Tab-separated table of C-alpha atoms in Angstrom:
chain	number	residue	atom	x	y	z
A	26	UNK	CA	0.000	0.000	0.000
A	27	UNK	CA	1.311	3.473	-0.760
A	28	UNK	CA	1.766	5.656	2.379
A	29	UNK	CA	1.433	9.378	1.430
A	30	UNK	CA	3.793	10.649	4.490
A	31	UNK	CA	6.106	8.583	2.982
A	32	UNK	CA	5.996	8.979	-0.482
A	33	UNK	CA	6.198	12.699	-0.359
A	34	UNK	CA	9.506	11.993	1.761
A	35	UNK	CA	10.877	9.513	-0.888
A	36	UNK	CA	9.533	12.321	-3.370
A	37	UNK	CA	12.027	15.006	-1.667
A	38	UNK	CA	14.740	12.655	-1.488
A	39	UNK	CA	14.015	11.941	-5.076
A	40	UNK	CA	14.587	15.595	-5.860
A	41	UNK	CA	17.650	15.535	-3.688
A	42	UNK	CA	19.104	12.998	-5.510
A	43	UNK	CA	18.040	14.671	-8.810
A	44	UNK	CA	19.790	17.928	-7.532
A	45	UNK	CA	16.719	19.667	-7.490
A	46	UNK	CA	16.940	20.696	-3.707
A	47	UNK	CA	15.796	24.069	-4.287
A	48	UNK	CA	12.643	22.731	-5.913
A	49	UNK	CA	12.310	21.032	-2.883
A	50	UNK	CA	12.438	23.089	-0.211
A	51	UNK	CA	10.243	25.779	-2.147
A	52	UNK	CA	7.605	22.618	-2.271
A	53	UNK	CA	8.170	22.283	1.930
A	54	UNK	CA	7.267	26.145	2.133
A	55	UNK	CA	4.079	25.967	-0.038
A	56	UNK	CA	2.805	22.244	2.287
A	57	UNK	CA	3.975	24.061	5.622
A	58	UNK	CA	1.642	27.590	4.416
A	59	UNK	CA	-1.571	25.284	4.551
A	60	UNK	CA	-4.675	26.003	3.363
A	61	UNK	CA	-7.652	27.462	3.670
A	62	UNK	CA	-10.621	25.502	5.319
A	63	UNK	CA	-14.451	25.974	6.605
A	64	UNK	CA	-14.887	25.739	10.419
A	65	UNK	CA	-18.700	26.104	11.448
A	66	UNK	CA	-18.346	28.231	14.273
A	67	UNK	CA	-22.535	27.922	15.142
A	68	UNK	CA	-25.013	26.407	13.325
A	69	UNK	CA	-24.641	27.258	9.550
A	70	UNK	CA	-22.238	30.006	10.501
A	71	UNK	CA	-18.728	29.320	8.563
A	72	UNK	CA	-15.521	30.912	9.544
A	73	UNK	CA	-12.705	30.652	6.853
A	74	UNK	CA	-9.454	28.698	8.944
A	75	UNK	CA	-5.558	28.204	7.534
A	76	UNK	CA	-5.416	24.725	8.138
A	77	UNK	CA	-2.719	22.152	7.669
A	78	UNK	CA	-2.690	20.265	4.352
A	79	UNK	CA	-3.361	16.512	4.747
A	80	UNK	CA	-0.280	14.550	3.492
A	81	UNK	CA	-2.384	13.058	0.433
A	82	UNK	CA	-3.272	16.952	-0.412
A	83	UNK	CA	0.715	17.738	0.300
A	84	UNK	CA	1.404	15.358	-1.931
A	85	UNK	CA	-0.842	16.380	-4.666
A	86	UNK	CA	0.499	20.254	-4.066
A	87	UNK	CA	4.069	18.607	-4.693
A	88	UNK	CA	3.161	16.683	-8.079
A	89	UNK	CA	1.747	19.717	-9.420
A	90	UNK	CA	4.750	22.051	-8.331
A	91	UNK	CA	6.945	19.047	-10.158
A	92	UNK	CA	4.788	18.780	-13.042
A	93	UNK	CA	5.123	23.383	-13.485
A	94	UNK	CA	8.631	22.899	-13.140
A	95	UNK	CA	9.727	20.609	-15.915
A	96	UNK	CA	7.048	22.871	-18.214
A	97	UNK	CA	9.631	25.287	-19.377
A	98	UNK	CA	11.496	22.873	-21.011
A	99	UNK	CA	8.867	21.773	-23.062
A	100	UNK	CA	7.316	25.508	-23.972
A	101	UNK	CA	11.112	26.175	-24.637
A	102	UNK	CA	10.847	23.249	-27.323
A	103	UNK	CA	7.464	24.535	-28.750
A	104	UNK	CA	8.115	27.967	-29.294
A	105	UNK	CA	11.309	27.342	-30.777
A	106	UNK	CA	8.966	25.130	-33.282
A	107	UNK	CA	6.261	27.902	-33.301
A	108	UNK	CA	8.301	30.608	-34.208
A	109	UNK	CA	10.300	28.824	-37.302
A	110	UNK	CA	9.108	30.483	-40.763
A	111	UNK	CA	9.013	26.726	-41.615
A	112	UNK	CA	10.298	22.516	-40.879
A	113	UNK	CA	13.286	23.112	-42.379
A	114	UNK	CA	14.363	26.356	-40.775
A	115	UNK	CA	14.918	26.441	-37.269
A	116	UNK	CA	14.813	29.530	-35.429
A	117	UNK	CA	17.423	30.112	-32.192
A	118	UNK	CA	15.084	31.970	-28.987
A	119	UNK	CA	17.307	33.458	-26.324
A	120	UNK	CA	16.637	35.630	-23.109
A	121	UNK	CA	19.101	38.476	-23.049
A	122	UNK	CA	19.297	41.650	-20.098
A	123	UNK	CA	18.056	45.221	-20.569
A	124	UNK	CA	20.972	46.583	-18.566
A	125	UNK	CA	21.784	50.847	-18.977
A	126	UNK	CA	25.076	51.007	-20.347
A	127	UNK	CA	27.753	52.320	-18.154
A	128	UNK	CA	26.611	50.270	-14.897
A	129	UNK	CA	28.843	50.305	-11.982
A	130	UNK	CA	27.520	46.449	-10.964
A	131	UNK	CA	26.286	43.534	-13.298
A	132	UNK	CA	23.910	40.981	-11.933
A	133	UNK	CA	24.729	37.856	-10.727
A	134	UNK	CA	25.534	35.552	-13.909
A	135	UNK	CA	24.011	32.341	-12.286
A	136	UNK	CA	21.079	34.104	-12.975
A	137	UNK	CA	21.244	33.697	-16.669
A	138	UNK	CA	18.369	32.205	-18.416
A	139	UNK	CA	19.723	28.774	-20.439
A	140	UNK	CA	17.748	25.717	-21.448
A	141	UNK	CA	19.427	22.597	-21.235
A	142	UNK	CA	20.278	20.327	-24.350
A	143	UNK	CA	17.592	17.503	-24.785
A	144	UNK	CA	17.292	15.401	-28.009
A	145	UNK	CA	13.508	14.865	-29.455
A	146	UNK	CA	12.917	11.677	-28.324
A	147	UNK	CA	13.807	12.752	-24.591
A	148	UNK	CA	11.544	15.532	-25.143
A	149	UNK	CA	9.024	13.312	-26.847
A	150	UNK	CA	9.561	10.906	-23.508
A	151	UNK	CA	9.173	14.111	-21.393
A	152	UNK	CA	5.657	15.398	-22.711
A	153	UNK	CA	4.458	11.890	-22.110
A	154	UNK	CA	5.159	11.700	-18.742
A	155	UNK	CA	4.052	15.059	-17.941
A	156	UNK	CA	1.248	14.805	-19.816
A	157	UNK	CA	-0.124	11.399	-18.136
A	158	UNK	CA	0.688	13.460	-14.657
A	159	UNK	CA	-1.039	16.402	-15.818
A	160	UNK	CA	-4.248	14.186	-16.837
A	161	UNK	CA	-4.197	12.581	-13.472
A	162	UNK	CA	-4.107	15.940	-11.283
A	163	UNK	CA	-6.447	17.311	-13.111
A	164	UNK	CA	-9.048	14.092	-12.671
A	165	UNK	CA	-8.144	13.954	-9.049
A	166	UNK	CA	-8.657	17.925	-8.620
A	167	UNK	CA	-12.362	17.801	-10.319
A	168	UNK	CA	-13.135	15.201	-7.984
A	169	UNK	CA	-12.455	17.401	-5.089
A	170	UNK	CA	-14.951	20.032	-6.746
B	26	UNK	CA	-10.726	6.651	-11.198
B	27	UNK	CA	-6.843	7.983	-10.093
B	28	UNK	CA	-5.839	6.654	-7.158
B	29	UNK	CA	-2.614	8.262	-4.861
B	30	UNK	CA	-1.023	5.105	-5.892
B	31	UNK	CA	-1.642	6.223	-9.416
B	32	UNK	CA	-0.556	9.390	-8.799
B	33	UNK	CA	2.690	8.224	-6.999
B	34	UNK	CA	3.830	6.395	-9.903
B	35	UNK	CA	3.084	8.978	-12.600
B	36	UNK	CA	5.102	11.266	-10.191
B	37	UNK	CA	8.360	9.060	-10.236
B	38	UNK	CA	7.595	7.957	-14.246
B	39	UNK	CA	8.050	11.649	-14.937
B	40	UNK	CA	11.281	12.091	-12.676
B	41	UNK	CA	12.488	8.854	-14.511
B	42	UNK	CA	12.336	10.234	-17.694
B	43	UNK	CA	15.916	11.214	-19.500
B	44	UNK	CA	15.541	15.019	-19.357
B	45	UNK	CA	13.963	15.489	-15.994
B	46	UNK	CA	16.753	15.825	-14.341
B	47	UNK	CA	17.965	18.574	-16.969
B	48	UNK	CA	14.705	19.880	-16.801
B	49	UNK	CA	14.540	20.436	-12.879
B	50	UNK	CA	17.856	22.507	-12.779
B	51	UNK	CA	16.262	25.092	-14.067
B	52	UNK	CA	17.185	28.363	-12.385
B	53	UNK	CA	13.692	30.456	-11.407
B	54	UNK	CA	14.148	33.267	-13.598
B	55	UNK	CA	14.556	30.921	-16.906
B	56	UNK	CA	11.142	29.301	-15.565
B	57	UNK	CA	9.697	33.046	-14.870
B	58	UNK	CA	10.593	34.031	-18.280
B	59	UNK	CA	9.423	31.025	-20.772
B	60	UNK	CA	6.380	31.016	-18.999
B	61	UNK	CA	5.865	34.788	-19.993
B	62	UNK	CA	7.090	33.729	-23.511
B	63	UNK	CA	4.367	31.423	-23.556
B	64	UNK	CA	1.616	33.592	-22.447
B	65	UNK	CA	3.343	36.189	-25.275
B	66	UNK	CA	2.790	33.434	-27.598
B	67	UNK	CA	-0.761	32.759	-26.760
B	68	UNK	CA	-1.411	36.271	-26.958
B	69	UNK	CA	-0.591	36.293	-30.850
B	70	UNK	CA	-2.339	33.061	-31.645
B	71	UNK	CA	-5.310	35.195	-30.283
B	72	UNK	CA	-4.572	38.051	-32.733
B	73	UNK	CA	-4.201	35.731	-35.367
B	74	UNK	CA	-7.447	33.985	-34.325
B	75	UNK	CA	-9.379	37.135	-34.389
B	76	UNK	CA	-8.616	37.907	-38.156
B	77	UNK	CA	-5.226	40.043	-37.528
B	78	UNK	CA	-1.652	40.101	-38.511
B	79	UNK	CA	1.930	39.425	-36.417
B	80	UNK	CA	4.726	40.101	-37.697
B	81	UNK	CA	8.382	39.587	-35.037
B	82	UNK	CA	10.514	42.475	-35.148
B	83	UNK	CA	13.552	42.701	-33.790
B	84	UNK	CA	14.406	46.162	-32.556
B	85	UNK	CA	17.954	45.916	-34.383
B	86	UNK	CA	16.864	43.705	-36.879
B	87	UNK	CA	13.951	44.480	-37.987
B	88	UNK	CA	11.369	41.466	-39.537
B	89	UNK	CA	11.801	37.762	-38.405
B	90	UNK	CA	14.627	37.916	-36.569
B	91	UNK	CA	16.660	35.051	-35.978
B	92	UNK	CA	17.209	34.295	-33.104
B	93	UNK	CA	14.655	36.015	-31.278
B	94	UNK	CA	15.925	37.508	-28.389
B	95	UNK	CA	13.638	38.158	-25.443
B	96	UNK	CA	14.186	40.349	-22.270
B	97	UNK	CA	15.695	38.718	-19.545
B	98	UNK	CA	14.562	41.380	-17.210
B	99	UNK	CA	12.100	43.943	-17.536
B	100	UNK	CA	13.592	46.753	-19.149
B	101	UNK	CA	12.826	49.643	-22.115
B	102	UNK	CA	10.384	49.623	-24.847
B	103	UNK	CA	13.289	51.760	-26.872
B	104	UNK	CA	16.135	49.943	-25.663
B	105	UNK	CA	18.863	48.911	-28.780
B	106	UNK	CA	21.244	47.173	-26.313
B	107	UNK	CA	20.236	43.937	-27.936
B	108	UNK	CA	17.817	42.792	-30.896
B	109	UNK	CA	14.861	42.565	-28.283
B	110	UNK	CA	12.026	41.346	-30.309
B	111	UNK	CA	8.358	42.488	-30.090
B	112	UNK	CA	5.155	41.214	-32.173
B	113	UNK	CA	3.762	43.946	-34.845
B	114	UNK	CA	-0.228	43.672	-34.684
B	115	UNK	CA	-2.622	44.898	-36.665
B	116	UNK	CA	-6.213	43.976	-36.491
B	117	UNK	CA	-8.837	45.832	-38.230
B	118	UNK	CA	-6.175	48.317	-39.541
B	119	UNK	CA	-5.122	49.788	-36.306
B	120	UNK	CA	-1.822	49.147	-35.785
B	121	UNK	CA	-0.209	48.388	-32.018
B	122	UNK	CA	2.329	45.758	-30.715
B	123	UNK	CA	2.667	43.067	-28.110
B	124	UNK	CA	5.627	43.587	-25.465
B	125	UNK	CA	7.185	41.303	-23.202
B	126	UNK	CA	8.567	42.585	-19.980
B	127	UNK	CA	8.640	46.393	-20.671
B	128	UNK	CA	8.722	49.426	-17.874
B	129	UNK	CA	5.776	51.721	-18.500
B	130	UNK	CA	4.768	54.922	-16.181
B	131	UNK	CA	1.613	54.820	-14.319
B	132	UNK	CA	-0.857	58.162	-14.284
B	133	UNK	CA	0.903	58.367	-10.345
B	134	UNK	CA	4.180	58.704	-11.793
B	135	UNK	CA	5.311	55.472	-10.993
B	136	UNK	CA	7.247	52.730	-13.126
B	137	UNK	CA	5.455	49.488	-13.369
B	138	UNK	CA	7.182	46.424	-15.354
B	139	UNK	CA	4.467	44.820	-17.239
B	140	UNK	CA	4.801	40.843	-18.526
B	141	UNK	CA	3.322	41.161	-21.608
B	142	UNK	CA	1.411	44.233	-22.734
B	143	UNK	CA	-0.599	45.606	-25.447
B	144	UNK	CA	0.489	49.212	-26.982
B	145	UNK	CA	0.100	51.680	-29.676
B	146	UNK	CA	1.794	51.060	-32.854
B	147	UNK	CA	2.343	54.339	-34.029
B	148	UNK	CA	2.991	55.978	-30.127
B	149	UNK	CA	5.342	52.659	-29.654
B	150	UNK	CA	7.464	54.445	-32.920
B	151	UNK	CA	7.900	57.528	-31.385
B	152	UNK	CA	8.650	56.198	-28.110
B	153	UNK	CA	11.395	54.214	-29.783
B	154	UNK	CA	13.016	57.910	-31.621
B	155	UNK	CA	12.817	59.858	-28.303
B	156	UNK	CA	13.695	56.843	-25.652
B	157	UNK	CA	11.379	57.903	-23.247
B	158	UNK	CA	9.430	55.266	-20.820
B	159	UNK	CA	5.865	54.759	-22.264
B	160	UNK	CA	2.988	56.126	-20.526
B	161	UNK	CA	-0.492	54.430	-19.996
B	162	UNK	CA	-2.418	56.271	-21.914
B	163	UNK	CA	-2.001	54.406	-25.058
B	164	UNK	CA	-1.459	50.984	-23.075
B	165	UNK	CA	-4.280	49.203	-24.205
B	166	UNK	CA	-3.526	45.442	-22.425
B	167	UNK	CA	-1.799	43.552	-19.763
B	168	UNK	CA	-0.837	40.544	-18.301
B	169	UNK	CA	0.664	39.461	-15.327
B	170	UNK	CA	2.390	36.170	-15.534
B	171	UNK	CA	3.007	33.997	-12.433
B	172	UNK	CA	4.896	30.774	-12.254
B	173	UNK	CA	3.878	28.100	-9.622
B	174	UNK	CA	6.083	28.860	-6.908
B	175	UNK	CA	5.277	28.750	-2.833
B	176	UNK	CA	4.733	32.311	-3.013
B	177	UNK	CA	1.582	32.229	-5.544
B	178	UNK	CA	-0.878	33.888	-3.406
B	179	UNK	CA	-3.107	36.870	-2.782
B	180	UNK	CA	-0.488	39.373	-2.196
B	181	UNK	CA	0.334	38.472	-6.198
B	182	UNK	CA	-3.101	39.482	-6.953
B	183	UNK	CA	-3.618	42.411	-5.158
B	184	UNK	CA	0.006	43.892	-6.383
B	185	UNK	CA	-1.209	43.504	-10.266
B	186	UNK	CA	-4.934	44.938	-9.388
B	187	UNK	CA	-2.798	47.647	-7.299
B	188	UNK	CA	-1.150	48.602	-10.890
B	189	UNK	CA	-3.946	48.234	-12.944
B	190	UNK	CA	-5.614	50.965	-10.939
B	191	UNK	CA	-2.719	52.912	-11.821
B	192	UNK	CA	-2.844	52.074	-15.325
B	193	UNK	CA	-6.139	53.752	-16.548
B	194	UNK	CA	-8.436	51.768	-18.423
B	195	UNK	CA	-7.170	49.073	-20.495
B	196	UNK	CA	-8.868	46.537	-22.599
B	197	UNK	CA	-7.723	43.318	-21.556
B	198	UNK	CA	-6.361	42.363	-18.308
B	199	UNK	CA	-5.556	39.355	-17.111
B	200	UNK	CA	-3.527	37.135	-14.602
B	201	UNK	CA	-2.022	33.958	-15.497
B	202	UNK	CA	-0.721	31.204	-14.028
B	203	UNK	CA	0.630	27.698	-14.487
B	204	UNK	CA	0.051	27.242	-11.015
B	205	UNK	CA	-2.936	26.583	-9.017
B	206	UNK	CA	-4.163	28.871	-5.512
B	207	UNK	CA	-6.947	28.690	-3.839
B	208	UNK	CA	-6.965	31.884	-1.710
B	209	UNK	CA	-6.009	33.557	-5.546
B	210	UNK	CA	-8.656	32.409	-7.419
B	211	UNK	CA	-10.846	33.438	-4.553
B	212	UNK	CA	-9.574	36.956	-4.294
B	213	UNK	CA	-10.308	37.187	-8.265
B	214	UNK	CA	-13.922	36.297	-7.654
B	215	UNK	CA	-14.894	39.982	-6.985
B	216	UNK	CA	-16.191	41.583	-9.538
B	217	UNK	CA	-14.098	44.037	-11.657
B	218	UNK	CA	-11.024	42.000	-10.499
B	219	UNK	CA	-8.664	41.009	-13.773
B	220	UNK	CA	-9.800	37.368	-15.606
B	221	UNK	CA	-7.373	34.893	-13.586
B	222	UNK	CA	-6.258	31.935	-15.375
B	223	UNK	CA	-4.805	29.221	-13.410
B	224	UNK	CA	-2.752	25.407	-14.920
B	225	UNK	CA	-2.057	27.500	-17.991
B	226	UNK	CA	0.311	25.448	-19.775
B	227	UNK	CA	1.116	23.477	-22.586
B	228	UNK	CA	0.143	20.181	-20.893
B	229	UNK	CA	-3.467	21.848	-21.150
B	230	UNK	CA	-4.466	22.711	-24.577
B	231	UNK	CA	-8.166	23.018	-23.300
B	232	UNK	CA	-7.301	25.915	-20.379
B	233	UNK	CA	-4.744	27.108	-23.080
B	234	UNK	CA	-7.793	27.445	-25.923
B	235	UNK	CA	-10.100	29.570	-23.192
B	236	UNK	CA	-7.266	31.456	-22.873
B	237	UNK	CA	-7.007	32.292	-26.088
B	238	UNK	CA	-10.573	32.422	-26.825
B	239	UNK	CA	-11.117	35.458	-23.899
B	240	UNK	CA	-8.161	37.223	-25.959
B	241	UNK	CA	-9.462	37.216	-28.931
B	242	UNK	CA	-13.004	37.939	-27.707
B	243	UNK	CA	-11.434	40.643	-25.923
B	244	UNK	CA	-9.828	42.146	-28.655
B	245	UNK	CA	-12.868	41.746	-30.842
B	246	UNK	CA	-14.913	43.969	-28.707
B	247	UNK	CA	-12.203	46.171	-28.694
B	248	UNK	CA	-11.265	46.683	-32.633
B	249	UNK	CA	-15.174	46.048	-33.481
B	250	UNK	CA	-14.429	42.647	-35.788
């Protein structure tokens, strides 16, 4: 049987192990916030609360915070497709700073915007994945309506 | 019906795939940014969609640059510094253009950086001779573009309805998100608030088609086509 404490634990060590700590601990802040909840405080009188997630709810707040993540990669990929006069011309995108000439400081450069190198087929794998992910949270979050 | 089980293994099917790892190292402003581009891109399908022409420009380049270079930062509507690339628009013979990430000066005085915006064509040419920051006066759109982080919440909201009270009246406003919040989309649900659009993304053609579909109605109304 899967445990939801426990799988969103093996999920953060899964992103640890990935190197995606950051992700991680920005999906710990977002669980630990809460949400908001219904108390009846006297008969048919409802006060909103901030109330703790369960960890089946954490969980689904982590998938979804996964699933945005990996999106840029594949919007990257589509707009570069989008964008190209044609299928045989291929069209570069890049993400360049505004900066006023003459600064005295320059921004930090591991701040630069970059996509990573991915072949089609690990794109193609990618979308997939995501997709199927994206299909489930969004059956599971209509359910909750 | 999805079960967590279900949802546990689609979770670790995705991390297993080749690129994910790639994917996840991501810094935040490279997420921030293609997630405007895409919103700037669904913003011109919507032109197209409601009978009107795009054309890229490249501010050095001119016409169909390649590459396309977008702003990294918010910065200057006139700036040359690089090739920064905005969409030429017209749609019912007026002319204006689509901006990504460009500082424009509320009626207070005040600079606000706007994700993607909708302005003048022939205003946008002079501002481009002179270099001054744009005004709002001949700002006719914008869109405030959020990616799912821990710190989507109201405070988002009420910051872009703080500037679009400073903006005069514009035709389309909207807020969108790849994320999902509930105290957000509650906080939209007052009336006169901007359209919010939450899991906007390219996993989603159906929320990404409604989000075209209000643009183009919008700009419809607007141009009278």
């Amino acid at each position: 049987m899967t445990v939801p404490y426990e799988s969103l634990e093996e999920l953060f060590s899964r992103l640890g192990s990935l190197g995606a700590e950051s992700l991680a601990d920005d999906i710990r802040r977002a669980i630990a916030r809460g949400t908001l909840g219904q108390v009846e405080v006297r008969p048919r009188k409802f006060e909103v609360t901030q109330q703790p997630f369960s960890a089946e709810a954490a969980y689904q707040l982590a998938a979804g915070m996964v699933l945005a993540s990996i999106e840029p990669v594949l919007i990257h990929r589509d707009l570069t497709r989008e964008y190209a006069p044609n299928d045989q011309e291929h069209v570069e995108l890049s993400w360049k700073r505004d900066l006023i000439e003459g600064s005295p400081a320059e921004p930090r450069t591991d701040l630069e915007i970059a996509f990573p190198e991915s072949t089609e087929d690990e794109i193609d794998e990618l979308r997939k994945s995501a997709s199927a992910l994206a299909c489930l949270l969004d059956e599971i979050d209509n359910k909750g309506e | 019906m999805a079960t967590f089980a279900d949802l546990v293994n689609a979770v670790q099917n995705l991390l297993s795939a080749g690129a994910a790892a790639r994917a996840l190292q991501l810094n935040s402003a490279t997420r921030e940014r293609a997630f405007e581009a895409y919103v700037f891109a669904l913003v011109l399908r919507a032109v197209r969609r409601a009978g009107g022409n795009v054309q890229i420009v490249g501010a050095q380049s001119g016409p169909n640059p390649n590459p396309i270079v977008f702003r990294g930062n918010p910065g200057q509507m006139s700036s040359r510094m690089q090739d920064f690339a905005y969409a030429r628009c017209t749609l019912n013979s007026y002319d204006f253009e689509v901006h990504l990430d460009v500082q424009f000066q509320g009626t207070s005085g005040a600079i606000h950086e706007i994700d993607v915006s909708l302005y003048d064509g022939g205003r946008a040419d002079a501002i481009r001779q002179t270099g001054s920051i744009p005004g709002v006066r001949h700002l006719h759109g914008a869109i405030e573009c959020k990616f799912y982080d821990s710190n989507l919440g109201t405070g988002l909201g009420r910051a872009f309805v703080g500037l679009l009270h400073d903006c005069g009246s514009v035709r389309l406003d909207s807020f969108a998100t790849n994320g999902r919040s509930q105290a957000l989309a509650q906080y939209f649900t007052q009336k006169n608030r901007p359209q919010p659009f939450f899991v906007l993304s390219p996993l989603r053609p159906r929320v990404a088609d409604r989000f075209v579909s209000d643009v183009e109605q919008c700009l419809r109304k607007w141009r009278g086509v």
